[in-house]
């Protein structure tokens, strides 16, 4: 039903469309067509309700614990999108009567959701409905809606109920206390909510404007209130040819908004601000507000950050735009107390919690295209030190042990205790990641390294970066276990990126990243120790400990015979099973139909890129020339692990696509890129129900720019080594490096890099160094497979 | 769409049926066809879901406060009734495809909900579905469901999801913490819930059994778990003519169940009991369990309590059965810590709270047909003394001030603070009844009087009744205000039964009932004071105060000129408006479309029987011969107040019907009886959405037995003065009086009263006294209009 080839002329490859409607697949469109601006996230449920819909509206950062036995999560706010439309008293529903033409589409260029439907009522009257909606990027609190009803054949009464409905919950969990509801005059409504545990006030206000054939509709609506709801009921008589237009403008404000930080707050002030702002919006009207919003998208997003691919398959360009669209709507660029959830703000999945997904798969885009937002995301982790220290202490360690799942920065670990049902025992399974998936602390340190390296932001380094890296190093120093038999430090009983393996010892990724973390701390602390004004007490002793631990930490290296790095101490000794059945499935996690977690733990089967990610990440650090992470080892490990990896996490494909491209298998790389795009844009109709896959969407960008575009860094050196897939004729993208804005344009045989301010730019490409002012153009060789 | 003439042969007038299905009117059938047994109340939502449904399951007495700013209410438990049925992957829904024959009906005789539908899928395949359901009166924890799917024309895959879904809420308010979910084997599921504030554990278990053409279906279902949900997915391939039968048996147990009173409780024990009981049920199967249930209905209800009317309109008999059905399913006969909510257990309306509805409109049935349950309901009020004392104290009074709305006995006042929107100001209105509607305390005293008088239950009187009457008298004694100008006690600033008048002084009903309460206390206390073993301290002083206060209390009497008793001090001076517009409306409360509460307060308009109720109640006490409450005054007040009464409360019609009958206007009485029956059984399709009208259902019984049957009492004397409406040829009903079981049979010209044990029976009829052993037959005069 989904169509990604929509749009023609100037809108070609800007449109994600649903061309047929089915209630069996509501979640797909609700999620992938969702709107937002980093402050608000609004799932694209249709105006008229359907069974099975999820009508989610999230405000970033408003975490609340619904009950003492649940973890904190982003609460589902009151809904303003539902409009109950009746035609001659009968419900307007695409499941009733007849639908002749139907299209629902997200215009990525203007970030507007549009729907047009020609509908015949069960009574045989024809109507044209058109619905439009946006969440403003220009005015973060604003949701704009507009709809038209045109009677095509008969006189008819069109009536609708529209208001604010706080009967929403998070799949039954209610976060909000019931609050005040008001009606102002004949068109404005206000509803107040307050989270039960975290005490966040939310004020939702909405205003309506109706016109019939361009003339204001005079008749006053009736006013209604029910539990947690307030709404207006409108009724208009249409003659054939009459067109009813309705605008509904809504604002959402909360006491957590950064406007109130350090200022005297009261609910009354918030309510006043809400009304005042909405009155200004009402005076402007939908079209003006929408223009401002679309203009902001043009200037701030498409003009500045677009990745342009000239591909034989125009879908690739659409996917790149889809990626940038969602990267934009998911990022809380306005507030550094907030992160990006695994499903961003597009669904209840993972409760709005941030994972390592942000640092490893989403941050790269912001590092290179929007370093201000990258900094904001790292500041979120900096603020999270409080929770990370809490977690370390609770687990008997020192320093900062970052939570596997993070919500409000001071919350610490918020991973839920229980997961899905075990098909064998009939009981729920414990989720161990919160305790055992410890690489997250090193992942954060890696992100700090990347950010500082990319931007040269010394202020961040001094105020935040040092502390984050030193404290995570302290964690590892306290975490390592001395194996007196082996005379080295080991890390036992962890979960690596491959979550199909629980309670493993010496997961290669974890040990190497811990090593990186410790070594980075040594490196930076030594720089700092040389500075007399340094304020970190006891550095020499800490440096000594970090160095000793790093030096004696066991780092799994390539096996003698086949260069395969053991994923952990036992993986390579486990029995193998035929995985083809699961590899071929369009759905993920099908292996769970045959085996339970304990059984899967005992086979050579990997959920997602684990050892391969080592090569990607550490290859971009001062460890890039470690012989154990050589090009040959990368090839060998790719060959070994890819067949054993089910890509059952959306985090897997980008890593393998980039690795495949690096080792010259551009065809496989391109096919993995397509699969990565298909995680949300593909034909599977229910896998995005809980929300879009934020890491996979970051992975689309990462595969294009870091993979095909070849943008990496090595210890302070920018690398641009494009290697385009066969179908791609050109690739163009912006790149911010150390405060300079570059434009990179690559074809199969040429690379051009220009710098906006005309200053000097230096980079490496395919093993050679280049440097010049203003612009560098260079030829790309035909046979580049072994350059890295 | 509703049809009340269903059923033929032995089922004639036993069937309440819905013959067409529309999602516009789901609430009506859900409520009036609801099932229950006084412990459980289950709204009759269809198995397959529809937009706008309310899927309520309540367990009596499990009150919980969802949030600190809400009042306690009966929480909506996990649902077991929803079955998502798919045919060849497409949803079974009566809004899709074609429905040829359809009937949904409640068989009142067996208390079974039945639905049969011939349905053609959108793909053109024909099926017959049959659904059955009961809530066992024999085994209070049991819900039985059975359904059949028969493929009529094509091979087809029939699949369904069935389980336990705790994503329910009370219109958004979530009462339950998420609890454990388990799957046992391939058919049994269990889900645990716990209320957040009151800490009530609930265990819901369910078991499935499938057969295809009588043979067990072997294929195991898949097992699924989501937030607050656990379910099984079944799939069966049908050939034309194949019939799939599915049974689903569920049990509900809570930690509040009286089984645990005074016994060591643990959740584990509750879970074990739940499984053990369900295993026994599973071994018996639906048909056996249903037979036991139907047999209980026959023996305990229809054989013992039926009111039989031989009417020209067979609907009357159906309405009487409907009344007895709901009086039975609403009454917590099993547990005297529980009352009857204004909507019983059939909807969220009024939150499960008990009002004076119980004492005045529902209790009469139980007094005369099931005194054990009547006692249980009064014990609930006796236990409520704790809360009533709390309320008196909080308001600066002595004694027991009963809450206007009552939940768990010790809670005290639970009336919510806020009501509907004010159309003029746009804000919610304060609900003042909790503070000002004080007659409830006297209503409870009246009910104690009636119970003791009817049953002669001295044990209740001594252990409970005295205390209830004395403490409510203490309340009134402290409540009365001395008006030094008038030299009498007055009661200012109250709400009487007519809730359209707030802040009135000397509401006649309130003052008279307070007088009755004080006088009864004096009467009983004097009897008691004569008894040396009496345990109530300080009685003489209290008696003196009660007597002094009663004697000097202002009692509004008939006006000199027209015998009208002023409803309150100002009512008769208020301006009048034309009420015909609102009197003629089928809907209630239409006056609110034109006026707000403050405006209505200022007109001579009455919501419901107020002064007229005085005559009904006090005419059945030792005040029956007070000249101010004479037959002439009754006529005059009827003539004055009926035209000014909108009957905008379901509590109004029975009172006016009985009064009309008493004054000889049997035609009007019969028409008001019909209207009372129509409150739930009438054509209005949305007025029962929040639940059935428990008081109106009690009113049907009361109008028939107390009105047409003429059953009253006067200070210890039973009165049976039938006066049948023109359409009724005979009326027969049982009557328990002082422990004797009587059978009353009346026609227009004869009355026969027989006593089951053959003992002596005495009563008055139309002003004459009768007494005999075994049986009394007497002729009824033709012109009886002035006998009372």
XYZ file of N, CA, C and O in Angstrom, chain A residues 23-24 49-54 66-71 73 82 89 91 93 95-96 166-184 223-228 230 348 351 418-428, chain B residues 23-24 49-54 66-71 73 82 89 91 93 95-96 166-184 223-228 230 348 351 418-428:
480
model
N -7.141 -0.764 7.601
C -6.988 -0.705 9.053
C -6.062 -1.799 9.565
O -5.699 -1.793 10.727
N -5.692 -2.728 8.676
C -4.765 -3.773 9.123
C -3.356 -3.230 9.306
O -2.520 -3.874 9.939
N -11.316 8.248 13.614
C -10.682 7.147 14.340
C -10.895 5.777 13.693
O -11.880 5.563 12.982
N -9.968 4.893 13.933
C -10.089 3.490 13.517
C -9.622 2.585 14.645
O -8.747 2.971 15.425
N -10.190 1.417 14.692
C -9.736 0.419 15.655
C -8.274 0.103 15.414
O -7.860 -0.118 14.276
N -7.507 0.079 16.480
C -6.107 -0.322 16.349
C -5.165 0.836 16.147
O -3.947 0.651 16.128
N -5.711 2.047 15.992
C -4.835 3.206 15.835
C -4.058 3.472 17.110
O -4.454 3.036 18.190
N -2.934 4.201 16.967
C -2.196 4.692 18.137
C -2.064 6.193 17.949
O -1.377 6.659 17.041
N 4.677 5.981 35.537
C 3.223 5.850 35.681
C 2.841 5.177 36.989
O 1.792 5.457 37.548
N 3.676 4.302 37.459
C 3.379 3.561 38.692
C 4.706 3.128 39.294
O 5.718 3.048 38.592
N 4.683 2.837 40.585
C 5.960 2.502 41.245
C 6.645 1.281 40.631
O 7.863 1.163 40.707
N 5.874 0.388 40.030
C 6.501 -0.819 39.465
C 6.764 -0.708 37.965
O 6.955 -1.712 37.293
N 6.743 0.519 37.446
C 7.087 0.695 36.036
C 8.255 1.661 35.915
O 8.467 2.482 36.803
N 8.983 1.570 34.806
C 10.067 2.518 34.595
C 9.510 3.794 33.980
O 8.423 3.810 33.416
N 8.868 6.844 31.493
C 8.732 6.837 30.033
C 8.127 8.155 29.578
O 7.626 8.943 30.378
N -7.838 13.967 16.641
C -9.048 13.217 16.293
C -10.212 14.154 15.997
O -10.524 15.035 16.795
N -25.487 12.547 9.957
C -25.590 11.744 11.178
C -24.795 10.461 11.166
O -24.622 9.815 12.191
N -21.332 8.138 10.490
C -19.903 8.317 10.697
C -19.134 8.331 9.371
O -19.351 7.487 8.518
N -16.087 7.253 7.635
C -15.059 6.245 7.871
C -14.743 5.600 6.548
O -15.643 5.279 5.768
N -13.870 2.744 6.150
C -14.341 1.358 6.169
C -15.816 1.266 5.781
O -16.341 0.180 5.587
N -16.471 2.409 5.727
C -17.891 2.431 5.378
C -18.053 3.144 4.038
O -17.179 3.910 3.626
N -7.867 13.871 26.616
C -6.796 13.346 27.469
C -7.144 11.970 28.024
O -6.617 11.566 29.047
N -8.006 11.250 27.327
C -8.265 9.852 27.705
C -7.184 8.930 27.141
O -7.278 7.714 27.257
N -6.177 9.497 26.520
C -5.061 8.708 25.999
C -4.271 8.082 27.148
O -4.280 8.605 28.261
N -3.566 7.013 26.841
C -2.643 6.417 27.811
C -1.480 5.817 27.034
O -1.483 5.836 25.807
N -0.489 5.323 27.747
C 0.553 4.544 27.081
C 0.166 3.074 27.193
O 0.485 2.411 28.191
N -0.575 2.587 26.224
C -1.054 1.201 26.249
C -1.634 0.824 27.606
O -1.344 -0.250 28.142
N -2.418 1.715 28.157
C -3.082 1.427 29.434
C -2.454 2.119 30.624
O -3.106 2.288 31.644
N -1.196 2.497 30.524
C -0.553 3.193 31.646
C -0.896 4.674 31.563
O -0.621 5.316 30.553
N -1.502 5.187 32.626
C -1.924 6.596 32.608
C -0.919 7.433 33.395
O -0.695 7.198 34.564
N -0.329 8.400 32.727
C 0.699 9.227 33.364
C 0.154 10.510 33.956
O 0.830 11.149 34.754
N -1.033 10.893 33.519
C -1.496 12.233 33.859
C -2.634 12.230 34.869
O -3.570 11.436 34.779
N -2.564 13.167 35.788
C -3.715 13.501 36.599
C -4.674 14.285 35.719
O -4.257 15.012 34.828
N -5.941 14.137 36.015
C -6.940 14.929 35.297
C -6.806 16.382 35.745
O -6.660 16.667 36.936
N -6.832 17.282 34.788
C -6.675 18.692 35.125
C -7.841 19.526 34.629
O -8.838 19.018 34.120
N -7.672 20.811 34.746
C -8.741 21.736 34.404
C -9.049 21.724 32.904
O -8.159 21.557 32.082
N -10.318 21.890 32.591
C -10.734 22.046 31.190
C -11.565 23.311 31.084
O -12.423 23.550 31.921
N -11.303 24.078 30.058
C -12.001 25.354 29.886
C -12.480 25.524 28.455
O -11.860 25.011 27.515
N -13.539 26.272 28.310
C -13.968 26.729 26.991
C -13.927 28.251 27.023
O -14.462 28.867 27.951
N -13.243 28.844 26.062
C -13.210 30.303 25.944
C -14.009 30.693 24.710
O -13.651 30.285 23.600
N -20.918 23.033 23.238
C -19.713 22.820 24.056
C -19.913 21.590 24.922
O -20.969 21.439 25.536
N -18.908 20.762 24.972
C -19.062 19.505 25.674
C -17.848 19.210 26.538
O -16.714 19.545 26.183
N -18.103 18.544 27.630
C -17.037 18.152 28.524
C -17.330 16.753 29.023
O -18.479 16.423 29.310
N -16.314 15.940 29.086
C -16.454 14.644 29.731
C -15.163 14.422 30.504
O -14.296 15.298 30.537
N -15.072 13.278 31.093
C -13.873 12.988 31.863
C -12.646 13.141 30.968
O -12.558 12.524 29.915
N -11.715 13.967 31.355
C -10.462 14.151 30.626
C -10.675 14.630 29.182
O -9.792 14.447 28.339
N -12.590 17.757 26.502
C -13.436 18.919 26.246
C -13.493 19.078 24.725
O -12.487 18.913 24.039
N 5.392 4.442 21.095
C 5.633 4.129 22.503
C 6.796 3.170 22.718
O 7.201 2.941 23.854
N 9.830 3.358 25.095
C 9.441 4.335 26.123
C 10.133 5.692 26.022
O 10.245 6.414 27.007
N 11.534 -6.511 32.725
C 10.956 -7.677 32.045
C 10.726 -7.439 30.566
O 10.363 -6.356 30.154
N 10.899 -8.489 29.799
C 10.669 -8.423 28.361
C 9.542 -9.349 27.947
O 8.624 -9.616 28.712
N 9.651 -9.874 26.738
C 8.595 -10.702 26.166
C 8.499 -12.076 26.821
O 9.336 -12.478 27.610
N 7.488 -12.779 26.397
C 7.214 -14.117 26.911
C 8.235 -15.125 26.368
O 8.692 -15.030 25.243
N 8.593 -16.071 27.206
C 9.429 -17.189 26.794
C 8.494 -18.299 26.314
O 7.651 -18.777 27.068
N 8.643 -18.692 25.051
C 7.676 -19.647 24.501
C 7.772 -21.004 25.188
O 6.835 -21.788 25.139
N 8.887 -21.292 25.815
C 9.029 -22.598 26.449
C 8.422 -22.611 27.850
O 7.636 -23.484 28.199
N 8.748 -21.595 28.655
C 8.286 -21.618 30.051
C 6.962 -20.895 30.256
O 6.328 -21.058 31.290
N 6.523 -20.090 29.295
C 5.271 -19.360 29.455
C 5.384 -18.136 30.341
O 4.395 -17.498 30.651
N 6.588 -17.817 30.768
C 6.763 -16.641 31.630
C 7.562 -15.566 30.898
O 8.182 -15.826 29.866
N 7.552 -14.389 31.457
C 8.312 -13.296 30.863
C 9.804 -13.497 31.099
O 10.210 -14.159 32.043
N -23.116 0.770 15.176
C -22.088 1.244 16.101
C -22.443 2.607 16.689
O -21.782 3.074 17.599
N -23.510 3.211 16.178
C -23.930 4.494 16.749
C -24.567 4.313 18.118
O -24.704 5.267 18.868
N -14.348 -6.143 18.422
C -14.374 -4.763 18.916
C -14.977 -3.769 17.910
O -14.941 -4.003 16.706
N -15.531 -2.698 18.438
C -16.014 -1.582 17.626
C -15.593 -0.274 18.274
O -15.466 -0.199 19.500
N -15.410 0.723 17.456
C -15.132 2.063 17.966
C -16.272 2.523 18.847
O -17.434 2.400 18.471
N -15.957 3.065 19.995
C -16.976 3.633 20.851
C -17.518 2.660 21.877
O -18.328 3.039 22.715
N -17.098 1.399 21.802
C -17.553 0.431 22.803
C -17.004 0.780 24.177
O -16.009 1.504 24.305
N -17.679 0.270 25.207
C -17.171 0.353 26.580
C -17.126 -1.061 27.104
O -18.154 -1.702 27.305
N -7.911 6.484 41.686
C -6.925 6.396 40.601
C -5.811 7.412 40.779
O -4.675 7.176 40.375
N -6.118 8.541 41.353
C -5.117 9.601 41.523
C -5.554 10.450 42.715
O -6.729 10.461 43.071
N -4.596 11.156 43.301
C -4.952 11.925 44.505
C -6.054 12.949 44.260
O -6.770 13.305 45.181
N -6.194 13.425 43.036
C -7.221 14.446 42.781
C -8.514 13.857 42.223
O -9.325 14.578 41.644
N -8.692 12.547 42.352
C -9.950 11.948 41.920
C -10.590 11.231 43.101
O -9.898 10.828 44.027
N -11.911 11.046 43.020
C -12.578 10.301 44.079
C -12.477 8.808 43.769
O -12.246 8.409 42.639
N -13.459 5.024 43.012
C -14.487 4.494 42.118
C -14.237 3.013 41.885
O -13.180 2.490 42.214
N -13.205 -9.716 24.737
C -12.854 -9.365 23.359
C -12.189 -10.539 22.649
O -11.235 -11.118 23.152
N -7.647 -13.883 7.130
C -6.786 -12.731 7.434
C -7.513 -11.420 7.575
O -6.946 -10.435 8.042
N -10.569 -8.918 9.049
C -11.265 -8.754 10.314
C -12.744 -9.095 10.199
O -13.415 -8.653 9.269
N -16.138 -8.170 11.204
C -16.783 -6.988 11.759
C -18.101 -6.809 11.047
O -18.187 -6.951 9.821
N -19.448 -4.170 10.494
C -19.385 -2.964 9.659
C -18.782 -3.287 8.293
O -18.803 -2.444 7.396
N -18.213 -4.467 8.159
C -17.595 -4.863 6.891
C -18.406 -6.020 6.307
O -19.140 -6.695 7.022
N -5.584 -6.109 30.056
C -5.680 -5.145 31.157
C -5.289 -3.737 30.704
O -4.897 -2.907 31.508
N -5.401 -3.482 29.402
C -5.195 -2.108 28.916
C -6.461 -1.274 29.117
O -6.542 -0.141 28.664
N -7.453 -1.827 29.754
C -8.683 -1.082 30.058
C -8.389 0.034 31.058
O -7.445 -0.053 31.836
N -9.255 1.024 31.049
C -9.178 2.077 32.063
C -10.596 2.563 32.330
O -11.537 2.118 31.678
N -10.772 3.451 33.297
C -12.059 4.115 33.467
C -11.990 5.432 32.701
O -11.552 6.449 33.246
N -12.342 5.405 31.446
C -12.278 6.603 30.598
C -10.949 7.332 30.759
O -10.903 8.556 30.899
N -9.890 6.558 30.763
C -8.566 7.165 30.836
C -7.915 7.065 32.209
O -6.701 7.156 32.314
N -8.693 6.893 33.244
C -8.109 6.768 34.584
C -7.706 5.316 34.809
O -8.526 4.417 34.698
N -6.434 5.100 35.094
C -5.939 3.733 35.267
C -5.825 3.420 36.753
O -5.110 4.091 37.482
N -6.528 2.393 37.180
C -6.542 2.039 38.601
C -5.521 0.977 38.960
O -5.211 0.798 40.123
N -5.048 0.257 37.956
C -4.272 -0.938 38.260
C -2.792 -0.794 37.929
O -2.423 -0.248 36.881
N -1.987 -1.320 38.801
C -0.588 -1.533 38.480
C -0.519 -2.732 37.543
O -1.333 -3.650 37.637
N 0.468 -2.712 36.686
C 0.679 -3.864 35.818
C 1.185 -5.017 36.668
O 2.058 -4.838 37.519
N 0.612 -6.194 36.447
C 1.023 -7.346 37.245
C 1.519 -8.497 36.392
O 1.662 -8.374 35.171
N 1.725 -9.598 37.031
C 2.304 -10.778 36.369
C 1.353 -11.343 35.317
O 0.141 -11.321 35.486
N 1.899 -11.827 34.235
C 1.123 -12.531 33.220
C 1.769 -13.884 32.979
O 2.991 -13.962 32.866
N 0.952 -14.914 32.899
C 1.486 -16.257 32.714
C 0.714 -17.003 31.636
O -0.463 -16.743 31.392
N 1.406 -17.930 31.007
C 0.743 -18.884 30.125
C 1.001 -20.265 30.719
O 2.147 -20.605 31.017
N -0.062 -21.028 30.942
C 0.091 -22.407 31.421
C -0.297 -23.334 30.278
O -1.447 -23.298 29.823
N 1.525 -18.022 21.493
C 1.373 -17.339 22.775
C 1.943 -15.939 22.655
O 3.035 -15.761 22.119
N 1.203 -14.986 23.148
C 1.619 -13.596 22.971
C 1.482 -12.813 24.267
O 0.577 -13.052 25.062
N 2.359 -11.855 24.408
C 2.312 -11.003 25.574
C 2.626 -9.592 25.120
O 3.502 -9.387 24.283
N 1.894 -8.631 25.637
C 2.253 -7.236 25.431
C 2.003 -6.543 26.756
O 1.654 -7.195 27.741
N 2.207 -5.268 26.754
C 1.989 -4.517 27.978
C 0.572 -4.753 28.493
O -0.390 -4.548 27.763
N 0.458 -5.206 29.699
C -0.846 -5.425 30.332
C -1.731 -6.391 29.559
O -2.952 -6.379 29.720
N -2.058 -10.555 27.756
C -1.535 -11.873 27.381
C -2.636 -12.561 26.584
O -3.809 -12.458 26.926
N -19.656 2.967 33.886
C -18.779 3.787 34.710
C -19.499 4.961 35.380
O -18.930 5.646 36.216
N -19.537 6.145 39.066
C -18.350 5.543 39.671
C -18.617 4.380 40.623
O -17.806 4.075 41.481
N -16.468 18.205 41.008
C -16.817 18.929 39.789
C -17.764 18.150 38.904
O -17.664 16.952 38.772
N -18.660 18.875 38.248
C -19.591 18.277 37.310
C -19.380 18.790 35.896
O -18.266 19.138 35.509
N -20.472 18.879 35.163
C -20.402 19.247 33.752
C -20.064 20.724 33.543
O -20.041 21.519 34.462
N -19.896 21.024 32.284
C -19.554 22.384 31.880
C -20.773 23.312 32.010
O -21.905 22.907 31.797
N -20.510 24.543 32.415
C -21.536 25.585 32.432
C -21.506 26.266 31.073
O -20.481 26.824 30.662
N -22.642 26.227 30.356
C -22.610 26.736 28.981
C -22.369 28.234 28.932
O -21.952 28.769 27.911
N -22.639 28.923 30.035
C -22.455 30.372 30.022
C -21.005 30.758 30.316
O -20.391 31.531 29.598
N -20.434 30.176 31.364
C -19.078 30.585 31.752
C -17.985 29.754 31.105
O -16.827 30.151 31.106
N -18.320 28.607 30.539
C -17.300 27.763 29.920
C -16.488 26.958 30.916
O -15.537 26.288 30.547
N -16.844 27.037 32.190
C -16.090 26.280 33.188
C -16.956 25.173 33.786
O -18.165 25.155 33.603
N -16.326 24.297 34.499
C -17.058 23.211 35.138
C -17.844 23.747 36.332
O -17.490 24.768 36.911
